[in-house]
Coordinates of C-alpha atoms in Angstrom, one line a residue:
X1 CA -10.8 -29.9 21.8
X2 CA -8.3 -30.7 19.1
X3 CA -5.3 -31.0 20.1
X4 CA -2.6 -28.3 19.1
X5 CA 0.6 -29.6 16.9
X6 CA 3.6 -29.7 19.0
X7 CA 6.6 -27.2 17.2
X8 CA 10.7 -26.4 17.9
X9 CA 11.0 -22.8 17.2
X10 CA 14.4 -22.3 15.5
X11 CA 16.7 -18.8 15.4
X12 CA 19.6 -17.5 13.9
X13 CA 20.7 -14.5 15.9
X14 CA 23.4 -12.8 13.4
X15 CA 23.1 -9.3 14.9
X16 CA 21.1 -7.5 12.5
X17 CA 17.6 -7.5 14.7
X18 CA 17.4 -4.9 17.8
X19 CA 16.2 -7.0 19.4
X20 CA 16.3 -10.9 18.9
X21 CA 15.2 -12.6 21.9
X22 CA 11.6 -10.2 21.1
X23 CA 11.4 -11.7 17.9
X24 CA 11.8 -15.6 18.8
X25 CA 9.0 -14.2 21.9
X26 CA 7.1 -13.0 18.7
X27 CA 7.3 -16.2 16.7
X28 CA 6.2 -18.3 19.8
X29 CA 2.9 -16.0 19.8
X30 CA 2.8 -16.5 16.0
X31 CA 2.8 -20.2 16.4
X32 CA -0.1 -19.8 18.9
X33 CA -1.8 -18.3 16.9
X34 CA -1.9 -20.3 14.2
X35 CA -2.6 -23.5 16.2
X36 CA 0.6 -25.0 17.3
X37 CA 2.3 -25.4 21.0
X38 CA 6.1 -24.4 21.1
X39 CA 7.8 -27.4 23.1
X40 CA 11.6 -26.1 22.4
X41 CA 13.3 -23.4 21.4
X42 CA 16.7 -23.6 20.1
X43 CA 19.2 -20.7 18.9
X44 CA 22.4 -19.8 17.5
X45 CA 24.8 -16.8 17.6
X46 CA 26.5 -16.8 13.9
X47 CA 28.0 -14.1 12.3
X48 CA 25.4 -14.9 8.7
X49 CA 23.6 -17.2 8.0
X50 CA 24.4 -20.8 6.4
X51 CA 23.6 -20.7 2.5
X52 CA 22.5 -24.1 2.8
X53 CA 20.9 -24.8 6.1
X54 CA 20.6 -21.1 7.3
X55 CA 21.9 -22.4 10.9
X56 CA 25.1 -24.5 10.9
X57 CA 25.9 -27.9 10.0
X58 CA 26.7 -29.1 13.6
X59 CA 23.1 -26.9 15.1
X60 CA 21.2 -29.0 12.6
X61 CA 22.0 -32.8 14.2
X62 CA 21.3 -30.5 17.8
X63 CA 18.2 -29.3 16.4
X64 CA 17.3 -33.1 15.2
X65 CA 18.0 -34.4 18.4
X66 CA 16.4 -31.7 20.2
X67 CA 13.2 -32.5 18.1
X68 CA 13.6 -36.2 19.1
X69 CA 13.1 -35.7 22.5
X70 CA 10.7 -32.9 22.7
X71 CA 8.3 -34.8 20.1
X72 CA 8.1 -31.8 17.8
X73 CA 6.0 -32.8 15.0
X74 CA 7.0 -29.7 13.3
X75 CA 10.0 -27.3 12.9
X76 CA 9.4 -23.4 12.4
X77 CA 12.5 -21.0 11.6
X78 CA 12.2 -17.2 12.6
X79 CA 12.9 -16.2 8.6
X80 CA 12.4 -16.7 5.6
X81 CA 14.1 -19.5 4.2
X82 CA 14.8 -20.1 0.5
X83 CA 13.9 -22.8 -1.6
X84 CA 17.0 -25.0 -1.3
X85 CA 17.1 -24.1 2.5
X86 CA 14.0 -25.8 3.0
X87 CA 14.9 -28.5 0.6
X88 CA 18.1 -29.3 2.2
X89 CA 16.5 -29.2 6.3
X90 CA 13.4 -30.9 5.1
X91 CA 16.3 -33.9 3.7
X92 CA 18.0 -33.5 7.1
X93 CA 15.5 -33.2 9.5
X94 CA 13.1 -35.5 8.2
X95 CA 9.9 -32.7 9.7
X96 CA 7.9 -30.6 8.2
X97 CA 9.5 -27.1 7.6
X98 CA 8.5 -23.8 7.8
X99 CA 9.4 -20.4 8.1
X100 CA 7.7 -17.3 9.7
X101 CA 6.5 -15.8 6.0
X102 CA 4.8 -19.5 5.8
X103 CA 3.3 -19.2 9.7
X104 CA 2.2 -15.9 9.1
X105 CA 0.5 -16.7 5.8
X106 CA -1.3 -20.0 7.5
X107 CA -2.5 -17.5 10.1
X108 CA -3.8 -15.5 7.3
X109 CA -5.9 -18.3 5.9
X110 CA -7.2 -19.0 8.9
X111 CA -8.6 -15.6 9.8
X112 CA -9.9 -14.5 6.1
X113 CA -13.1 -14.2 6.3
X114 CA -14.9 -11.9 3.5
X115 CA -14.6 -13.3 -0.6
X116 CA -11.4 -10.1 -1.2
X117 CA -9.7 -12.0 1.8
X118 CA -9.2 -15.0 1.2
X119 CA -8.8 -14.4 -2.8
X120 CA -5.7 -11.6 -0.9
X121 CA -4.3 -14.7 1.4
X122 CA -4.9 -17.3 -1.7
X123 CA -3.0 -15.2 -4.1
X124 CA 0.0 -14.6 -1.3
X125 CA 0.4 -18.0 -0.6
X126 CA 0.4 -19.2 -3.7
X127 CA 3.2 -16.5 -4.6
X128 CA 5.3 -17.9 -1.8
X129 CA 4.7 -21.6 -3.0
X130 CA 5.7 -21.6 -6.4
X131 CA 9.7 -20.9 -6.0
X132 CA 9.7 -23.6 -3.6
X133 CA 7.8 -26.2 -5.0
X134 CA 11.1 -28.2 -5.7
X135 CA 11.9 -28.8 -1.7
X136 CA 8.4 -29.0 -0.8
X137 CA 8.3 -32.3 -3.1
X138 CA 10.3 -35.3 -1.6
X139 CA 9.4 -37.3 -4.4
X140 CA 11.7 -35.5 -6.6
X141 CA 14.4 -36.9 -4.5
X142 CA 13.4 -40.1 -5.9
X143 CA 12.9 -39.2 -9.6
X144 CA 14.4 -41.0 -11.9
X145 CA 15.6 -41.0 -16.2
X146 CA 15.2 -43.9 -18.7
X147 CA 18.2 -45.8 -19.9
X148 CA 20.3 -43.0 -18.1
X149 CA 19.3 -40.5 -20.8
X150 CA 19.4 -36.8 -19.6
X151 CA 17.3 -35.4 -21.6
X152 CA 14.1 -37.5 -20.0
X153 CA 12.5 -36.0 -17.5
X154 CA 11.6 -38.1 -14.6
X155 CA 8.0 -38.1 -12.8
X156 CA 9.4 -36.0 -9.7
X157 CA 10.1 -33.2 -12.5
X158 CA 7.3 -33.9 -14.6
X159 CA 4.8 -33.6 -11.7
X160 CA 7.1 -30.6 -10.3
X161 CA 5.9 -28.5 -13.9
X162 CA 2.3 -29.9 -13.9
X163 CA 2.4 -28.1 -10.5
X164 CA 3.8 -25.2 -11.4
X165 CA 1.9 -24.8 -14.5
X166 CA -1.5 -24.8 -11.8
X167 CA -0.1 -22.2 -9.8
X168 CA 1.0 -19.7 -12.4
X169 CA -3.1 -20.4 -14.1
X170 CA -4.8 -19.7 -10.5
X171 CA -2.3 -16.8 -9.8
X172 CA -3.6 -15.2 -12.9
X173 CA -7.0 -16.1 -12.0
X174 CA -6.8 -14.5 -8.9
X175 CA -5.5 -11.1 -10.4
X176 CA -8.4 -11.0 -12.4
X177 CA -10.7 -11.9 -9.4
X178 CA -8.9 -9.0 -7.5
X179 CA -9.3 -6.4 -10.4
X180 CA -13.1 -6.6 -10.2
X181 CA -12.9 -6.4 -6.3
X182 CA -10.9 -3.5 -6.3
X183 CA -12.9 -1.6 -8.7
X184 CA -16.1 -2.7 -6.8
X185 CA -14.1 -0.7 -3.7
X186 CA -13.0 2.2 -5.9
X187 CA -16.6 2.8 -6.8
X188 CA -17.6 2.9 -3.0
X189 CA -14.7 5.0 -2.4
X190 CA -15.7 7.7 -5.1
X191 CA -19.3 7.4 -3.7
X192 CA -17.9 8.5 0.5
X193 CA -15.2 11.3 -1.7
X194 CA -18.6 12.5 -3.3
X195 CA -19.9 13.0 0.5
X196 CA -17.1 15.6 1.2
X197 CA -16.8 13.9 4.2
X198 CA -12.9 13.2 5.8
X199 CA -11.7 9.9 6.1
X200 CA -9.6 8.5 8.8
X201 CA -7.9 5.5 9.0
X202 CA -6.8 3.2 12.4
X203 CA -3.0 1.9 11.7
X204 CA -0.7 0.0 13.9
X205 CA 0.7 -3.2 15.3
X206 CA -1.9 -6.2 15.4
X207 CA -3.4 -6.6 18.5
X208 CA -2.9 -3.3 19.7
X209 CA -7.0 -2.6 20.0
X210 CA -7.7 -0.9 16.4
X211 CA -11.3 -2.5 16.3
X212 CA -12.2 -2.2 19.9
X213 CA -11.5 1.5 19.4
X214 CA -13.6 1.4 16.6
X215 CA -16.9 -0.6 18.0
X216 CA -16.9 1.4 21.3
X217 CA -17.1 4.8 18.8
X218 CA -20.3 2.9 16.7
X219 CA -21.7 2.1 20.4
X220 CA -21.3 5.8 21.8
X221 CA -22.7 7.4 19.0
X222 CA -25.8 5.0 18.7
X223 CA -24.9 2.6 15.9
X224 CA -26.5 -0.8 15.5
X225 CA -24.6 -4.1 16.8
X226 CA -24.7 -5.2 12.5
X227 CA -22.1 -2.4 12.3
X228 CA -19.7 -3.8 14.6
X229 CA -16.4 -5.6 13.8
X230 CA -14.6 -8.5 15.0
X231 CA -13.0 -7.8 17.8
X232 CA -10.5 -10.7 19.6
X233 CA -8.0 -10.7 22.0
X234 CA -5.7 -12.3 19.0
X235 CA -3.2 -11.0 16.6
X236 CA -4.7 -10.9 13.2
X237 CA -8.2 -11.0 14.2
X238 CA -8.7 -8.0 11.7
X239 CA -7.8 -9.2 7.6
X240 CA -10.6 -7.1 6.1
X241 CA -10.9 -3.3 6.1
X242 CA -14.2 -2.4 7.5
X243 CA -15.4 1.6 6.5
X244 CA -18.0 3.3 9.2
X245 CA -19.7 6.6 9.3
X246 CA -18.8 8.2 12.9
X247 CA -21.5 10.9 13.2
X248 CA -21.2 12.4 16.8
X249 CA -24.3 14.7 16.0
X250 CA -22.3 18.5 16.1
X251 CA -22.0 18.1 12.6
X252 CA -18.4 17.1 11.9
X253 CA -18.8 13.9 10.7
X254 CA -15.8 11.2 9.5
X255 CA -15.4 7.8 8.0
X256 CA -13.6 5.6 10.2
X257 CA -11.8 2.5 8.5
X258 CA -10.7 -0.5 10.9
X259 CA -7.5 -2.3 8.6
X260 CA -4.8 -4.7 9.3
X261 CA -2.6 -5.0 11.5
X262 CA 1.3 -4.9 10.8
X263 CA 3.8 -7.2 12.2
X264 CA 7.6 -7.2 12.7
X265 CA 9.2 -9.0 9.2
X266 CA 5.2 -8.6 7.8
X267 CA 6.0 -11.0 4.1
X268 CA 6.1 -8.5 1.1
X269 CA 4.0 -10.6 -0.6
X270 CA 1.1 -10.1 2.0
X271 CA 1.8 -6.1 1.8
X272 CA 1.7 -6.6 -1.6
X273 CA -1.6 -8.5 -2.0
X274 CA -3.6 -6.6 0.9
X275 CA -2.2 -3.2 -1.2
X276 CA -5.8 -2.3 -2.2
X277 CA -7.5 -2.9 1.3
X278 CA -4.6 -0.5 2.6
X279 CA -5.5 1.9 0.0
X280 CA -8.1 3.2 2.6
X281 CA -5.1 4.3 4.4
X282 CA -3.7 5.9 1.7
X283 CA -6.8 8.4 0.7
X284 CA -7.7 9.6 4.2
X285 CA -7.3 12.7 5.5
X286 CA -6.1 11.2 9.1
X287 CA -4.2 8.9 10.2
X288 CA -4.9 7.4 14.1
X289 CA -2.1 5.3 14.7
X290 CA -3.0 2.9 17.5
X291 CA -0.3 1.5 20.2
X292 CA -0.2 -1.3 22.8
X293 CA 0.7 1.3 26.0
X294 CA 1.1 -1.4 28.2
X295 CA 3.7 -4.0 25.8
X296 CA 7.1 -2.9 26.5
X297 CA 8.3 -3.2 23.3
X298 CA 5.7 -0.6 22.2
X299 CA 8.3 1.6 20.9
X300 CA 9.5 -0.8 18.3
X301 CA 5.9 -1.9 17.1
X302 CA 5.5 2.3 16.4
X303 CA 8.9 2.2 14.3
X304 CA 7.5 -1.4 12.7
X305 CA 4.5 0.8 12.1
X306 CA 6.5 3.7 10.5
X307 CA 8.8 1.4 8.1
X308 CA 5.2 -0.5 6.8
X309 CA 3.6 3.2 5.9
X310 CA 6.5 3.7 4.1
X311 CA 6.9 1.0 2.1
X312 CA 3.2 1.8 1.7
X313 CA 4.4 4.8 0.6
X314 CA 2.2 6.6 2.5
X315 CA 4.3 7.7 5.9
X316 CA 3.2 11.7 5.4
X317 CA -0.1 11.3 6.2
X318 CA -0.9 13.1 9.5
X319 CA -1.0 11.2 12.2
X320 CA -2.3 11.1 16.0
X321 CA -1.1 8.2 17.9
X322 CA -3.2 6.2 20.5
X323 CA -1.4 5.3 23.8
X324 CA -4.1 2.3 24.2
X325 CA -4.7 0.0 27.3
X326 CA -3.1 2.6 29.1
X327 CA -5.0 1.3 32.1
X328 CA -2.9 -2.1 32.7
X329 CA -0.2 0.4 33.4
X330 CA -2.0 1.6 36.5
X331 CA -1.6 4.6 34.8
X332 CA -4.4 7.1 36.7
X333 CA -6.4 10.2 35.9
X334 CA -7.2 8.5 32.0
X335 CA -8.2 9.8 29.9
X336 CA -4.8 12.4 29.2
X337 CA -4.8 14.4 25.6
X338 CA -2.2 16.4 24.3
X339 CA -1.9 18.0 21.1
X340 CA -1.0 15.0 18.9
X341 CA -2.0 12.0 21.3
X342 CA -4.1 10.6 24.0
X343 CA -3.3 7.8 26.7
X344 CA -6.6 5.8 26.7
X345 CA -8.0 2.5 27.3
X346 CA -10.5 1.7 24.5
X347 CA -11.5 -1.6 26.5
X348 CA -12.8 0.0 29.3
X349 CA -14.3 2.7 27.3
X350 CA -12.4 5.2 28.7
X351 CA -11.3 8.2 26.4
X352 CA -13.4 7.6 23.6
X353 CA -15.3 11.3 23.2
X354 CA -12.0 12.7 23.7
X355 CA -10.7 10.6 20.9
X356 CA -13.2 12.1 19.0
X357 CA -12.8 15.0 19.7
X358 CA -9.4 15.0 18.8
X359 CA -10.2 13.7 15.7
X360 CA -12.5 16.3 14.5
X361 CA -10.4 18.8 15.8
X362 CA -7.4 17.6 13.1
X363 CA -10.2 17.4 10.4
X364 CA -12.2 20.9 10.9
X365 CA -9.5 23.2 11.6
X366 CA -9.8 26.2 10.6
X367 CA -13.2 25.9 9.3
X368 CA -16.1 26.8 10.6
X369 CA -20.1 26.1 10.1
X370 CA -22.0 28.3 7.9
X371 CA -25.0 29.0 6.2
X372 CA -25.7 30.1 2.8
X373 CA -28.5 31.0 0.4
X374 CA -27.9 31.0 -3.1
X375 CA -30.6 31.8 -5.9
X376 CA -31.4 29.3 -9.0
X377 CA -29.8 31.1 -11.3
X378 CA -26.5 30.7 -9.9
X379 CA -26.6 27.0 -9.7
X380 CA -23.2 26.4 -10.3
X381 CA -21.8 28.3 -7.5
X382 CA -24.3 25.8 -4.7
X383 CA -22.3 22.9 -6.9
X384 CA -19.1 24.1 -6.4
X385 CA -19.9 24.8 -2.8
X386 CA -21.1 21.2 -2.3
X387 CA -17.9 20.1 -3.3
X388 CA -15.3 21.7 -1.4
X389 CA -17.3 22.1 2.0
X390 CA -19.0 19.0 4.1
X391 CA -23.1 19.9 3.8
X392 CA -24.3 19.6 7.2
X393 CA -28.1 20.4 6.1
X394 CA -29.8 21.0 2.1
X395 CA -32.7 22.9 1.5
X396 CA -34.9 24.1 -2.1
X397 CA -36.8 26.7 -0.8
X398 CA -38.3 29.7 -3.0
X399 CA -36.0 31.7 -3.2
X400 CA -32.6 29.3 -3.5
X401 CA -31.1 26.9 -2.2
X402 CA -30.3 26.9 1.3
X403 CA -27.0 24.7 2.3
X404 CA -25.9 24.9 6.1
X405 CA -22.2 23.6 5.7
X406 CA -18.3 23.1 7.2
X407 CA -16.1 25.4 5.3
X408 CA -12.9 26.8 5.7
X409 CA -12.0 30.7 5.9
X410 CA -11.4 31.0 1.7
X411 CA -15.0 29.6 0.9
X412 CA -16.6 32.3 3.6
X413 CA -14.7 35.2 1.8
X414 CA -15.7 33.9 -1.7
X415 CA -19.5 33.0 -1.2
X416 CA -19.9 36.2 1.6
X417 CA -22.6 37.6 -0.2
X418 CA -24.6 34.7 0.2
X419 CA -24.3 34.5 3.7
X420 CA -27.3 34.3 5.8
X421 CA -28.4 33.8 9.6
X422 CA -28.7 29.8 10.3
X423 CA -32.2 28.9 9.9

């Protein structure tokens, strides 16, 4: 088993988070996650942060110290650091340097899996790397003129261009890459819209059992294992949106789309590059926000949740939320439904038809299932009737076409005289 890379977690606690010592908790996860073994923490209380080190002058020598002894091969801050912050630690610290945007995107890389993935992570990371190509390169430290002239450039900044120039030619590479992706998922999109029937979309913190909830629907209503997702005890085990047909059998239908999870100080640049996989969330009907019951700081991942829709700018969806893993709360007498949520525990598949249910009651209310019969000759009325109801069954028989669909009360009155008994 390799063996994981030994890290000091660093912290600047300045007042602005709710909840610091959660965060640094977080970041220790993170670092997990990503492959690495926490063997130190250290923190300071500081009104803001240093422009030039982000933590003081004297915390730096404790923090090189402090690495010293532990053996930390590699130093990760809780923030995003700027270009001459990471310079000027990298100089001091003489270790590796990173930030949680950088630890977060590593993750990334590590968990893409499909061809939009890892074009999504590739064009995020590359984003991030570019402004801070100049203390990422110790050799410019080291550059040097000719004859003392200013106006030669030395190797360090020579290189330091060449490498930018790469960057900025793959970064456009990758947009085009992306466009054809994204109309590729437009096109499948139009093609489940065409359907008529609703889309719902899982949301939430990662890790908070968005895919489990998702596989144990495909196994209850008879889908094959191909269908499944990847589901891990992990956070980010999800990058890629998965879409799946959840047909129950009473004729209510829904897509179901699986997508990633959110994180406390999620990089903008990853929101930004994953913003067509999240369009999913943006055209359903339904939104099933899904919670970690039994994490105490539940509360805050629903208002990290909130603050990521909206910068989506998609936060007026409507929403049910999922109290999941109810069941490490030795909470009893699961599953429990209300109006707008359910305490559940999709591991155990416990609450999964009353999820369901739930669901469809959202979607179909106030419509009902009816049957029509229309003649030949009045073509365009079955057309328009296929497109604003969900057809549950289609038939050309002799004297019209027969449609058995979901409609609400407005399409009853309108097509009433070609009501018929179901058949």
């Amino acid at each position: 088993m390799e063996e994981m890379i030994r890290v000091l977690l660093v912290g600047a606690d300045t007042g602005e988070e709710d909840d610091f010592d959660r965060s640094m908790l977080e970041l220790k996860s993170l670092a997990e996650a990503c492959g690495k073994r926490a063997v130190g923490i250290v923190t300071q209380r500081m009104e803001s942060v240093n422009k030039a080190f982000y933590i003081g002058t004297g915390k730096v020598a404790e923090v090189r110290e402090y690495a010293d002894e532990c053996g930390a091969e590699e130093i990760i801050f809780d923030n995003t650091l700027s270009p001459s912050q990471i310079r000027n630690l990298t100089q001091e610290l003489d270790l590796p340097i990173m930030d949680r945007t950088g630890l977060i995107l590593d993750i990334f890389a590590l968990r893409a899996r499909t061809g939009e993935a890892r074009l999504q992570v590739e064009m995020a990371r590359l984003q991030y790397l570019l402004p801070r190509l100049v203390g990422m390169r110790t050799s410019l430290g080291r550059q040097g003129g000719t004859g003392g002239s200013m106006s030669n450039k030395g190797s360090g900044e020579k290189q330091l261009e060449l490498d930018r120039r790469k960057i900025e030619h793959r970064i456009s590479e990758l947009k085009k890459e992306l466009e054809v992706v994204e109309r590729t998922r437009d096109t499948q999109r139009k093609k489940r819209n065409a359907s008529r029937i609703p889309q719902v979309a899982l949301v939430g913190y990662t890790n908070a059992g968005k895919s489990t909830i998702l596989n144990r629907m495909l196994t209850e209503y008879g889908k094959v294992p191909d269908k499944q997702v990847l589901e891990q005890d992990m956070l980010f085990a999800t990058l890629e949106t998965s879409v799946r047909n959840i047909d129950p059998g009473d004729g209510r239908p829904f897509f179901l789309s699986d997508t990633v999870g959110f994180i406390h100080k999620l990089p903008h640049g990853l929101v930004k590059a994953f913003r067509s996989t999240l369009d999913e969330v943006r055209y359903a009907q339904l939104l099933v926000q899904v919670v970690d019951f039994s994490d105490e700081d539940y509360r805050h991942q629903m208002e990290v949740t909130r603050e990521t829709l909206k910068e989506l700018k998609i936060g007026d969806i409507s929403q049910i939320i999922v109290y999941n893993k109810a069941d490490k709360c030795q909470m009893d007498l699961l599953p429990r439904v209300s109006e707008n949520s359910i305490h559940m525990a999709a591991g155990a598949g416990i609450g999964i038809r009353e999820l369901t249910e739930l669901i469809q009651k959202k979607l179909y209310e106030g419509q009902q299932e009816r049957a029509f019969l229309i003649p030949y000759e009045q073509g365009g009325i079955a057309s328009r009737l296929m497109e604003q109801a969900v057809v549950l069954e289609q038939e050309y028989r002799e004297d019209g076409i027969y449609l058995k669909v979901h409609c609400d009360n407005q399409d009853t009155a309108r097509y009433e005289k070609y009501l018929v008994e179901d058949m």
